[in-house]
Amino acid sequence: FKSAELAVLSDYAPIPPSLSFAGAAAVPAAVETATRALDQLGVASGTTLLVNGASGSVGSTAVQLAVVRGARVIGTAGPANHEHLRSLGAEPVAYGEGLLERVRALAPRGVDVALDVAGSGIVPELIELAGGPEHVVTIADFATTSVEGTFAVAYLVFNTISNLTTQEAQVACFQNAAAQLDPGGCFVIEVGVPQLQRLPPGETSRV
């Protein structure tokens, strides 16, 4: 393939020297995901937002965008990333057992909304802190999180199944999707399957 000499774009931005081409290519996905989640939650000036998984790509992006909107942000992360979160404008708390108490030490009345980008079965605690499921968005806990109502089609989009690394979690995801269906409904699974002819002899899969 030849390199293009000219590209016609309606929107573009130069790549900062600190980013590789691969890193820059990943930025739009993180920004769009974080922006859609914040919009869904109605994050604005004065909002207290809890981000579970605040040090990852989507989480740290959500922190920065929320701070720009004027929100107060509390972010969960391992202790090694707490100073980084402070530099982004968030108040860090450690994840794991005792999270409810640690968040309430910072926000005694709880938070207005919560965003889960890390999973790990934390959604029930986020619902408790935010005052109801309508105040929580998760992009990670698709194996157990449910919504009100049923649907004719449930779409398990790209990476939904492959991001679940145990059979138990995958079965739980199927059961969760089936529970959201109308009688006679179906769910569609989108997943990439490796082309076996490109694998070395004797190798049946590759991660």
XYZ file of N, CA and C in Angstrom:
621
model
N 0.833 -1.186 0.000
C 0.000 0.000 0.000
C 0.879 1.253 0.000
N 0.511 2.231 -0.790
C 1.258 3.473 -0.839
C 0.712 4.440 0.204
N 1.576 5.301 0.702
C 1.151 6.322 1.651
C 0.425 7.431 0.908
N -0.617 7.971 1.551
C -1.356 9.077 0.945
C -0.530 10.353 1.036
N -0.566 11.161 -0.013
C 0.135 12.441 0.000
C -0.774 13.571 0.454
N -2.083 13.327 0.392
C -3.032 14.371 0.770
C -4.250 13.723 1.401
N -4.704 14.270 2.518
C -5.932 13.801 3.170
C -6.848 14.995 3.371
N -8.120 14.837 3.015
C -9.104 15.897 3.169
C -9.940 15.583 4.403
N -9.835 16.426 5.418
C -10.509 16.189 6.692
C -11.286 17.422 7.102
N -12.434 17.191 7.736
C -13.215 18.316 8.265
C -12.749 18.696 9.664
N -12.242 17.714 10.418
C -11.735 17.960 11.771
C -10.409 17.240 11.933
N -9.454 17.902 12.517
C -8.164 17.271 12.755
C -7.434 18.020 13.861
N -6.428 17.387 14.410
C -5.577 18.007 15.420
C -4.184 17.429 15.287
N -3.159 18.238 15.486
C -1.787 17.713 15.405
C -1.496 16.758 16.562
N -0.654 15.778 16.329
C -0.281 14.824 17.363
C 0.794 15.451 18.252
N 0.563 15.533 19.557
C 1.589 16.081 20.452
C 2.851 15.231 20.402
N 4.006 15.831 20.614
C 5.274 15.077 20.561
C 5.313 13.915 21.552
N 4.550 14.020 22.648
C 4.591 12.970 23.668
C 3.794 11.730 23.273
N 3.013 11.803 22.193
C 2.178 10.681 21.780
C 2.730 10.005 20.537
N 2.691 8.676 20.529
C 3.003 7.925 19.323
C 1.788 7.933 18.406
N 1.955 7.462 17.171
C 0.815 7.374 16.260
C -0.241 6.419 16.822
N 0.220 5.292 17.410
C -0.719 4.329 17.982
C -1.469 4.934 19.161
N -0.755 5.659 20.003
C -1.405 6.309 21.148
C -2.402 7.359 20.703
N -2.030 8.133 19.691
C -2.927 9.165 19.185
C -4.184 8.556 18.573
N -4.021 7.396 17.924
C -5.171 6.735 17.309
C -6.178 6.276 18.351
N -5.706 6.006 19.575
C -6.598 5.520 20.625
C -7.341 6.655 21.331
N -6.841 7.873 21.210
C -7.436 8.992 21.949
C -8.895 9.258 21.575
N -9.251 9.317 20.288
C -10.645 9.637 19.957
C -11.657 8.676 20.567
N -11.331 7.387 20.628
C -12.269 6.421 21.206
C -12.490 6.703 22.686
N -11.410 6.998 23.410
C -11.534 7.303 24.834
C -12.317 8.583 25.055
N -12.036 9.597 24.235
C -12.723 10.888 24.391
C -14.211 10.756 24.087
N -14.537 10.054 23.004
C -15.954 9.906 22.654
C -16.701 9.097 23.708
N -16.090 8.009 24.180
C -16.741 7.191 25.203
C -16.981 7.995 26.466
N -15.965 8.721 26.917
C -16.095 9.526 28.131
C -17.132 10.627 27.953
N -17.124 11.282 26.801
C -18.072 12.378 26.549
C -19.503 11.875 26.539
N -19.741 10.753 25.872
C -21.100 10.196 25.831
C -21.580 9.819 27.239
N -20.678 9.238 28.035
C -21.063 8.848 29.390
C -21.391 10.066 30.248
N -20.566 11.101 30.165
C -20.813 12.314 30.945
C -22.099 12.997 30.511
N -22.363 13.003 29.216
C -23.615 13.574 28.721
C -24.815 12.778 29.228
N -24.695 11.456 29.203
C -25.776 10.601 29.677
C -26.070 10.873 31.151
N -25.045 11.143 31.927
C -25.205 11.407 33.353
C -25.569 12.857 33.657
N -25.471 13.710 32.651
C -25.801 15.117 32.868
C -24.776 15.859 33.704
N -23.513 15.486 33.580
C -22.461 16.113 34.381
C -22.285 17.566 33.955
N -22.342 18.455 34.931
C -22.227 19.883 34.672
C -21.586 20.560 35.880
N -21.520 21.866 35.852
C -20.945 22.611 36.960
C -21.712 22.311 38.250
N -20.978 21.966 39.305
C -21.600 21.672 40.586
C -21.913 20.207 40.818
N -21.797 19.383 39.784
C -22.053 17.943 39.922
C -20.905 17.282 40.684
N -21.246 16.359 41.578
C -20.222 15.522 42.202
C -20.250 14.160 41.510
N -19.170 13.831 40.834
C -19.062 12.623 40.023
C -18.053 11.665 40.640
N -18.430 10.393 40.725
C -17.502 9.340 41.131
C -17.151 8.523 39.904
N -15.860 8.397 39.619
C -15.386 7.588 38.493
C -14.667 6.368 39.047
N -15.193 5.184 38.757
C -14.536 3.946 39.155
C -13.601 3.505 38.039
N -12.300 3.477 38.331
C -11.307 3.184 37.303
C -10.796 4.458 36.673
N -10.513 5.452 37.519
C -10.226 6.803 37.025
C -8.847 6.971 36.419
N -7.954 6.004 36.591
C -6.592 6.186 36.081
C -6.374 5.583 34.699
N -7.358 4.856 34.169
C -7.232 4.280 32.832
C -7.496 5.310 31.750
N -7.489 4.869 30.499
C -7.621 5.807 29.386
C -8.968 6.515 29.387
N -10.060 5.753 29.449
C -11.391 6.374 29.473
C -11.622 7.096 30.800
N -11.195 6.477 31.902
C -11.405 7.080 33.206
C -10.695 8.412 33.360
N -9.419 8.472 32.994
C -8.682 9.728 33.128
C -9.206 10.791 32.170
N -9.691 10.356 31.010
C -10.306 11.302 30.089
C -11.594 11.868 30.685
N -12.408 10.994 31.276
C -13.643 11.445 31.911
C -13.362 12.418 33.047
N -12.326 12.139 33.816
C -11.951 13.046 34.909
C -11.665 14.438 34.366
N -10.817 14.520 33.351
C -10.427 15.829 32.817
C -11.604 16.570 32.195
N -12.437 15.853 31.444
C -13.586 16.500 30.822
C -14.588 16.979 31.871
N -14.777 16.192 32.924
C -15.706 16.574 33.982
C -15.192 17.793 34.745
N -13.903 17.834 35.001
C -13.315 18.983 35.690
C -13.499 20.252 34.859
N -13.295 20.142 33.556
C -13.494 21.288 32.663
C -14.943 21.767 32.725
N -15.880 20.838 32.900
C -17.299 21.208 33.003
C -17.641 21.843 34.350
N -16.705 21.820 35.283
C -16.950 22.410 36.590
C -17.423 21.439 37.639
N -17.285 20.145 37.377
C -17.736 19.129 38.327
C -16.664 18.841 39.368
N -17.106 18.372 40.504
C -16.193 17.821 41.505
C -16.058 16.334 41.194
N -14.833 15.826 41.103
C -14.605 14.446 40.697
C -13.868 13.681 41.790
N -14.440 12.546 42.160
C -13.784 11.592 43.041
C -13.460 10.372 42.190
N -12.219 9.917 42.217
C -11.818 8.818 41.339
C -11.177 7.683 42.092
N -11.557 6.444 41.748
C -10.932 5.278 42.363
C -9.721 4.855 41.546
N -8.685 4.442 42.250
C -7.461 3.961 41.609
C -6.577 3.349 42.677
N -5.549 2.626 42.236
C -4.565 2.108 43.163
C -3.727 3.246 43.723
N -3.168 3.071 44.899
C -2.383 4.135 45.536
C -1.289 4.719 44.642
N -0.690 3.902 43.791
C 0.390 4.390 42.928
C -0.080 5.447 41.946
N -1.388 5.488 41.683
C -1.929 6.455 40.714
C -2.638 7.631 41.371
N -2.611 7.720 42.678
C -3.342 8.795 43.354
C -2.777 10.177 43.026
N -1.466 10.299 43.004
C -0.883 11.609 42.700
C -1.218 12.030 41.275
N -1.238 11.066 40.375
C -1.621 11.367 38.986
C -3.045 11.889 38.926
N -3.964 11.264 39.658
C -5.348 11.734 39.660
C -5.450 13.141 40.238
N -4.678 13.411 41.278
C -4.689 14.772 41.838
C -4.241 15.791 40.797
N -3.251 15.411 40.001
C -2.754 16.331 38.972
C -3.809 16.615 37.907
N -4.770 15.696 37.752
C -5.857 15.883 36.780
C -7.037 16.640 37.376
N -7.001 16.842 38.700
C -8.079 17.587 39.345
C -9.068 16.743 40.113
N -8.774 15.443 40.265
C -9.688 14.548 40.978
C -9.214 14.321 42.409
N -10.150 13.887 43.247
C -9.839 13.479 44.614
C -9.767 11.952 44.618
N -8.585 11.374 44.836
C -8.433 9.925 44.711
C -8.883 9.160 45.948
N -9.439 7.972 45.723
C -9.732 7.013 46.785
C -9.294 5.642 46.287
N -8.896 4.789 47.210
C -8.497 3.438 46.844
C -9.723 2.586 46.567
N -9.646 1.738 45.546
C -10.757 0.826 45.283
C -10.648 -0.386 46.190
N -11.644 -1.254 46.126
C -11.622 -2.458 46.946
C -12.522 -2.346 48.162
N -12.379 -3.304 49.066
C -13.227 -3.367 50.251
C -13.145 -2.069 51.051
N -14.307 -1.591 51.477
C -14.364 -0.344 52.232
C -14.527 0.892 51.369
N -14.791 0.707 50.074
C -14.922 1.853 49.171
C -16.049 2.791 49.608
N -17.193 2.223 49.997
C -18.319 3.064 50.412
C -17.896 4.033 51.514
N -17.222 3.520 52.508
C -16.818 4.355 53.634
C -15.805 5.412 53.210
N -14.891 5.050 52.329
C -13.877 6.014 51.891
C -14.497 7.136 51.068
N -15.446 6.791 50.210
C -16.113 7.830 49.414
C -16.954 8.724 50.321
N -17.652 8.127 51.253
C -18.500 8.919 52.152
C -17.683 9.811 53.075
N -16.428 9.440 53.314
C -15.563 10.328 54.095
C -15.302 11.627 53.331
N -15.287 11.531 51.988
C -15.107 12.723 51.154
C -16.429 13.401 50.829
N -17.471 12.587 50.671
C -18.798 13.111 50.300
C -19.842 12.455 51.193
N -20.049 12.995 52.421
C -20.946 12.364 53.403
C -22.358 12.104 52.884
N -22.834 12.918 51.964
C -24.189 12.748 51.421
C -24.199 11.905 50.151
N -23.066 11.313 49.824
C -22.984 10.536 48.604
C -22.608 11.407 47.424
N -22.722 10.855 46.244
C -22.384 11.579 45.018
C -23.641 11.757 44.176
N -23.567 12.680 43.232
C -24.729 12.906 42.358
C -24.847 11.817 41.299
N -23.712 11.469 40.700
C -23.700 10.471 39.630
C -22.405 9.679 39.712
N -22.406 8.505 39.063
C -21.211 7.659 39.077
C -21.010 7.024 37.708
N -19.756 6.905 37.337
C -19.367 6.281 36.071
C -18.415 5.130 36.362
N -18.766 3.944 35.888
C -17.939 2.753 36.073
C -17.267 2.399 34.763
N -15.942 2.480 34.731
C -15.208 2.091 33.529
C -14.291 0.910 33.792
N -14.383 0.321 34.997
C -13.476 -0.757 35.363
C -14.169 -2.076 35.662
N -15.477 -2.065 35.890
C -16.175 -3.309 36.204
C -15.883 -3.774 37.618
N -15.640 -5.042 37.785
C -15.307 -5.683 39.067
C -16.483 -5.758 40.017
N -17.721 -5.729 39.494
C -18.900 -5.935 40.330
C -19.210 -4.807 41.287
N -18.772 -3.600 40.957
C -18.912 -2.461 41.857
C -20.236 -1.713 41.688
N -21.014 -2.047 40.661
C -22.214 -1.264 40.343
C -23.188 -1.137 41.519
N -23.501 -2.216 42.273
C -24.422 -2.038 43.409
C -23.961 -0.979 44.407
N -22.667 -0.907 44.663
C -22.154 0.112 45.575
C -22.270 1.506 44.965
N -22.041 1.613 43.662
C -22.176 2.909 43.002
C -23.630 3.385 43.042
N -24.559 2.445 42.859
C -25.985 2.790 42.936
C -26.338 3.313 44.325
N -25.797 2.668 45.337
C -26.055 3.119 46.704
C -25.493 4.517 46.945
N -24.288 4.765 46.455
C -23.664 6.070 46.654
C -24.363 7.173 45.869
N -24.870 6.825 44.676
C -25.487 7.837 43.809
C -26.988 7.966 44.019
N -27.584 7.068 44.795
C -29.000 7.210 45.110
C -29.958 6.563 44.132
N -29.480 5.690 43.246
C -30.380 4.993 42.330
C -29.694 4.628 41.038
N -30.191 3.597 40.346
C -29.548 3.147 39.104
C -29.594 4.171 37.984
N -30.556 5.072 38.040
C -30.662 6.094 36.993
C -29.511 7.091 37.053
N -28.735 7.061 38.133
C -27.613 7.991 38.296
C -26.270 7.313 38.046
N -26.298 6.100 37.487
C -25.068 5.343 37.269
C -24.990 4.884 35.814
N -23.810 5.030 35.226
C -23.530 4.482 33.897
C -22.313 3.577 34.014
N -22.406 2.373 33.447
C -21.247 1.478 33.386
C -20.959 1.119 31.939
N -19.686 1.113 31.589
C -19.286 0.642 30.261
C -18.467 -0.632 30.397
N -18.433 -1.192 31.610
C -17.554 -2.332 31.862
C -18.256 -3.539 32.454
N -19.299 -3.333 33.246
C -19.929 -4.446 33.957
C -21.153 -4.942 33.194
N -20.918 -5.419 31.982
C -22.040 -5.844 31.153
C -22.470 -7.280 31.420
N -21.753 -7.977 32.304
C -22.130 -9.360 32.606
C -23.308 -9.430 33.570
N -23.442 -8.445 34.446
C -24.478 -8.531 35.485
C -25.405 -7.327 35.535
N -25.010 -6.210 34.977
C -25.837 -5.003 35.055
C -27.080 -5.149 34.181
N -28.229 -4.762 34.717
C -29.477 -4.861 33.968
C -30.156 -3.501 33.905
N -31.139 -3.391 33.037
C -31.927 -2.171 32.896
C -33.407 -2.536 32.980
N -34.241 -1.526 33.171
C -35.672 -1.781 33.252
C -36.242 -2.095 31.877
N -37.236 -2.963 31.850
C -37.911 -3.288 30.606
C -37.260 -4.446 29.875
N -37.926 -4.878 28.801
C -37.400 -5.934 27.945
C -37.398 -5.462 26.504
N -36.672 -6.191 25.661
C -36.429 -5.729 24.304
C -36.533 -6.888 23.319
N -36.828 -6.568 22.063
C -36.923 -7.589 21.025
C -35.548 -8.121 20.642
N -34.541 -7.242 20.725
C -33.181 -7.632 20.354
C -32.205 -7.071 21.377
N -31.279 -7.905 21.811
C -30.150 -7.449 22.628
C -28.893 -7.647 21.799
N -28.106 -6.596 21.659
C -26.928 -6.618 20.791
C -25.669 -6.635 21.656
N -24.972 -7.755 21.657
C -23.707 -7.875 22.372
C -22.604 -7.404 21.432
N -22.254 -6.133 21.531
C -21.389 -5.504 20.544
C -19.958 -5.999 20.661
N -19.164 -5.600 19.696
C -17.771 -6.043 19.560
C -17.019 -5.930 20.884
N -16.351 -6.993 21.265
C -15.532 -7.106 22.475
C -16.323 -7.412 23.736
N -17.655 -7.409 23.679
C -18.424 -7.717 24.881
C -18.049 -9.086 25.431
N -18.095 -10.095 24.588
C -17.793 -11.453 25.030
C -16.298 -11.665 25.198
N -15.491 -11.180 24.250
C -14.050 -11.434 24.323
C -13.386 -10.710 25.484
N -14.017 -9.664 26.006
C -13.458 -8.981 27.175
C -13.762 -9.725 28.474
N -14.660 -10.692 28.418
C -14.941 -11.531 29.583
C -14.046 -12.758 29.485
N -13.124 -12.881 30.405
C -12.044 -13.851 30.243
C -12.300 -15.195 30.910
N -13.464 -15.388 31.535
C -13.784 -16.698 32.110
C -15.110 -17.178 31.539
N -15.274 -18.489 31.494
C -16.530 -19.046 31.011
C -17.686 -18.641 31.914
N -17.430 -18.570 33.216
C -18.469 -18.168 34.163
C -18.996 -16.777 33.843
N -18.095 -15.846 33.556
C -18.514 -14.484 33.237
C -19.252 -14.429 31.909
N -18.813 -15.206 30.935
C -19.483 -15.217 29.640
C -20.893 -15.789 29.752
N -21.047 -16.879 30.522
C -22.374 -17.457 30.737
C -23.277 -16.457 31.450
N -22.729 -15.754 32.445
C -23.516 -14.750 33.164
C -23.978 -13.646 32.221
N -23.131 -13.279 31.270
C -23.501 -12.249 30.290
C -24.641 -12.725 29.403
N -24.564 -13.983 28.931
C -25.643 -14.546 28.115
C -26.955 -14.588 28.914
N -26.863 -15.010 30.158
C -28.062 -15.087 30.997
C -28.652 -13.700 31.217
N -27.791 -12.725 31.414
C -28.248 -11.358 31.615
C -28.943 -10.824 30.364
N -28.334 -11.093 29.195
C -28.939 -10.645 27.941
C -30.281 -11.325 27.718
N -30.358 -12.640 27.984
C -31.605 -13.384 27.789
C -32.712 -12.852 28.697
N -32.346 -12.432 29.908
C -33.343 -11.928 30.856
C -33.928 -10.596 30.421
N -33.256 -9.896 29.501
C -33.746 -8.588 29.046
C -34.613 -8.692 27.780
N -34.834 -9.935 27.296
C -35.529 -10.104 26.027
C -37.034 -10.287 26.190
N -37.778 -9.780 25.199
C -39.192 -10.102 25.094
C -39.341 -11.584 24.771
N -40.513 -12.183 25.034
C -40.748 -13.560 24.589
C -40.515 -13.678 23.081
N -39.709 -14.619 22.688
C -39.384 -14.779 21.275
C -38.283 -13.864 20.786
N -37.723 -13.050 21.676
C -36.648 -12.144 21.284
C -35.344 -12.881 21.051
N -34.339 -12.160 20.586
C -33.054 -12.786 20.326
C -31.938 -11.807 20.667
N -30.737 -12.352 20.846
C -29.606 -11.450 20.983
C -28.574 -11.770 19.924
N -27.935 -10.709 19.446
C -26.954 -10.791 18.374
C -25.570 -10.620 18.990
N -24.651 -11.489 18.606
C -23.298 -11.460 19.149
C -22.333 -11.028 18.056
N -21.570 -10.000 18.319
C -20.529 -9.559 17.394
C -19.179 -9.897 18.021
N -18.401 -10.720 17.347
C -17.106 -11.118 17.890
C -16.168 -11.477 16.745
N -14.906 -11.137 16.917
C -13.920 -11.479 15.901
C -13.425 -12.907 16.070
N -13.330 -13.643 14.990
C -12.821 -15.015 15.012
C -11.554 -15.061 14.165
N -10.444 -15.547 14.726
C -9.198 -15.576 13.943
C -9.317 -16.473 12.727
N -8.661 -16.082 11.653
C -8.636 -16.906 10.444
C -7.658 -18.052 10.664
N -8.195 -19.251 10.820
C -7.375 -20.388 11.215
C -6.258 -20.685 10.222
N -6.489 -20.392 8.943
C -5.455 -20.707 7.968
C -4.219 -19.841 8.163
N -4.329 -18.772 8.947
C -3.173 -17.918 9.193
C -2.424 -18.310 10.467
N -2.918 -19.294 11.175
C -2.252 -19.744 12.388
C -1.212 -20.810 12.055
N -0.126 -20.882 12.812
C 0.887 -21.920 12.583
C 0.281 -23.303 12.756
N 0.813 -24.306 12.102
C 0.309 -25.683 12.244
C 0.278 -26.109 13.705
N -0.851 -26.680 14.106
C -1.005 -27.166 15.473
C -1.531 -26.136 16.433
N -1.568 -24.857 16.034
C -2.076 -23.789 16.908
C -3.519 -23.479 16.513
N -4.431 -23.533 17.478
C -5.861 -23.349 17.165
C -6.388 -21.987 17.565
N -5.650 -21.239 18.333
C -6.110 -19.910 18.711
C -4.904 -19.057 19.092
N -5.116 -17.778 19.136
C -4.055 -16.850 19.510
C -4.673 -15.662 20.207
N -4.055 -15.216 21.302
C -4.545 -14.055 22.066
C -3.593 -12.898 21.826
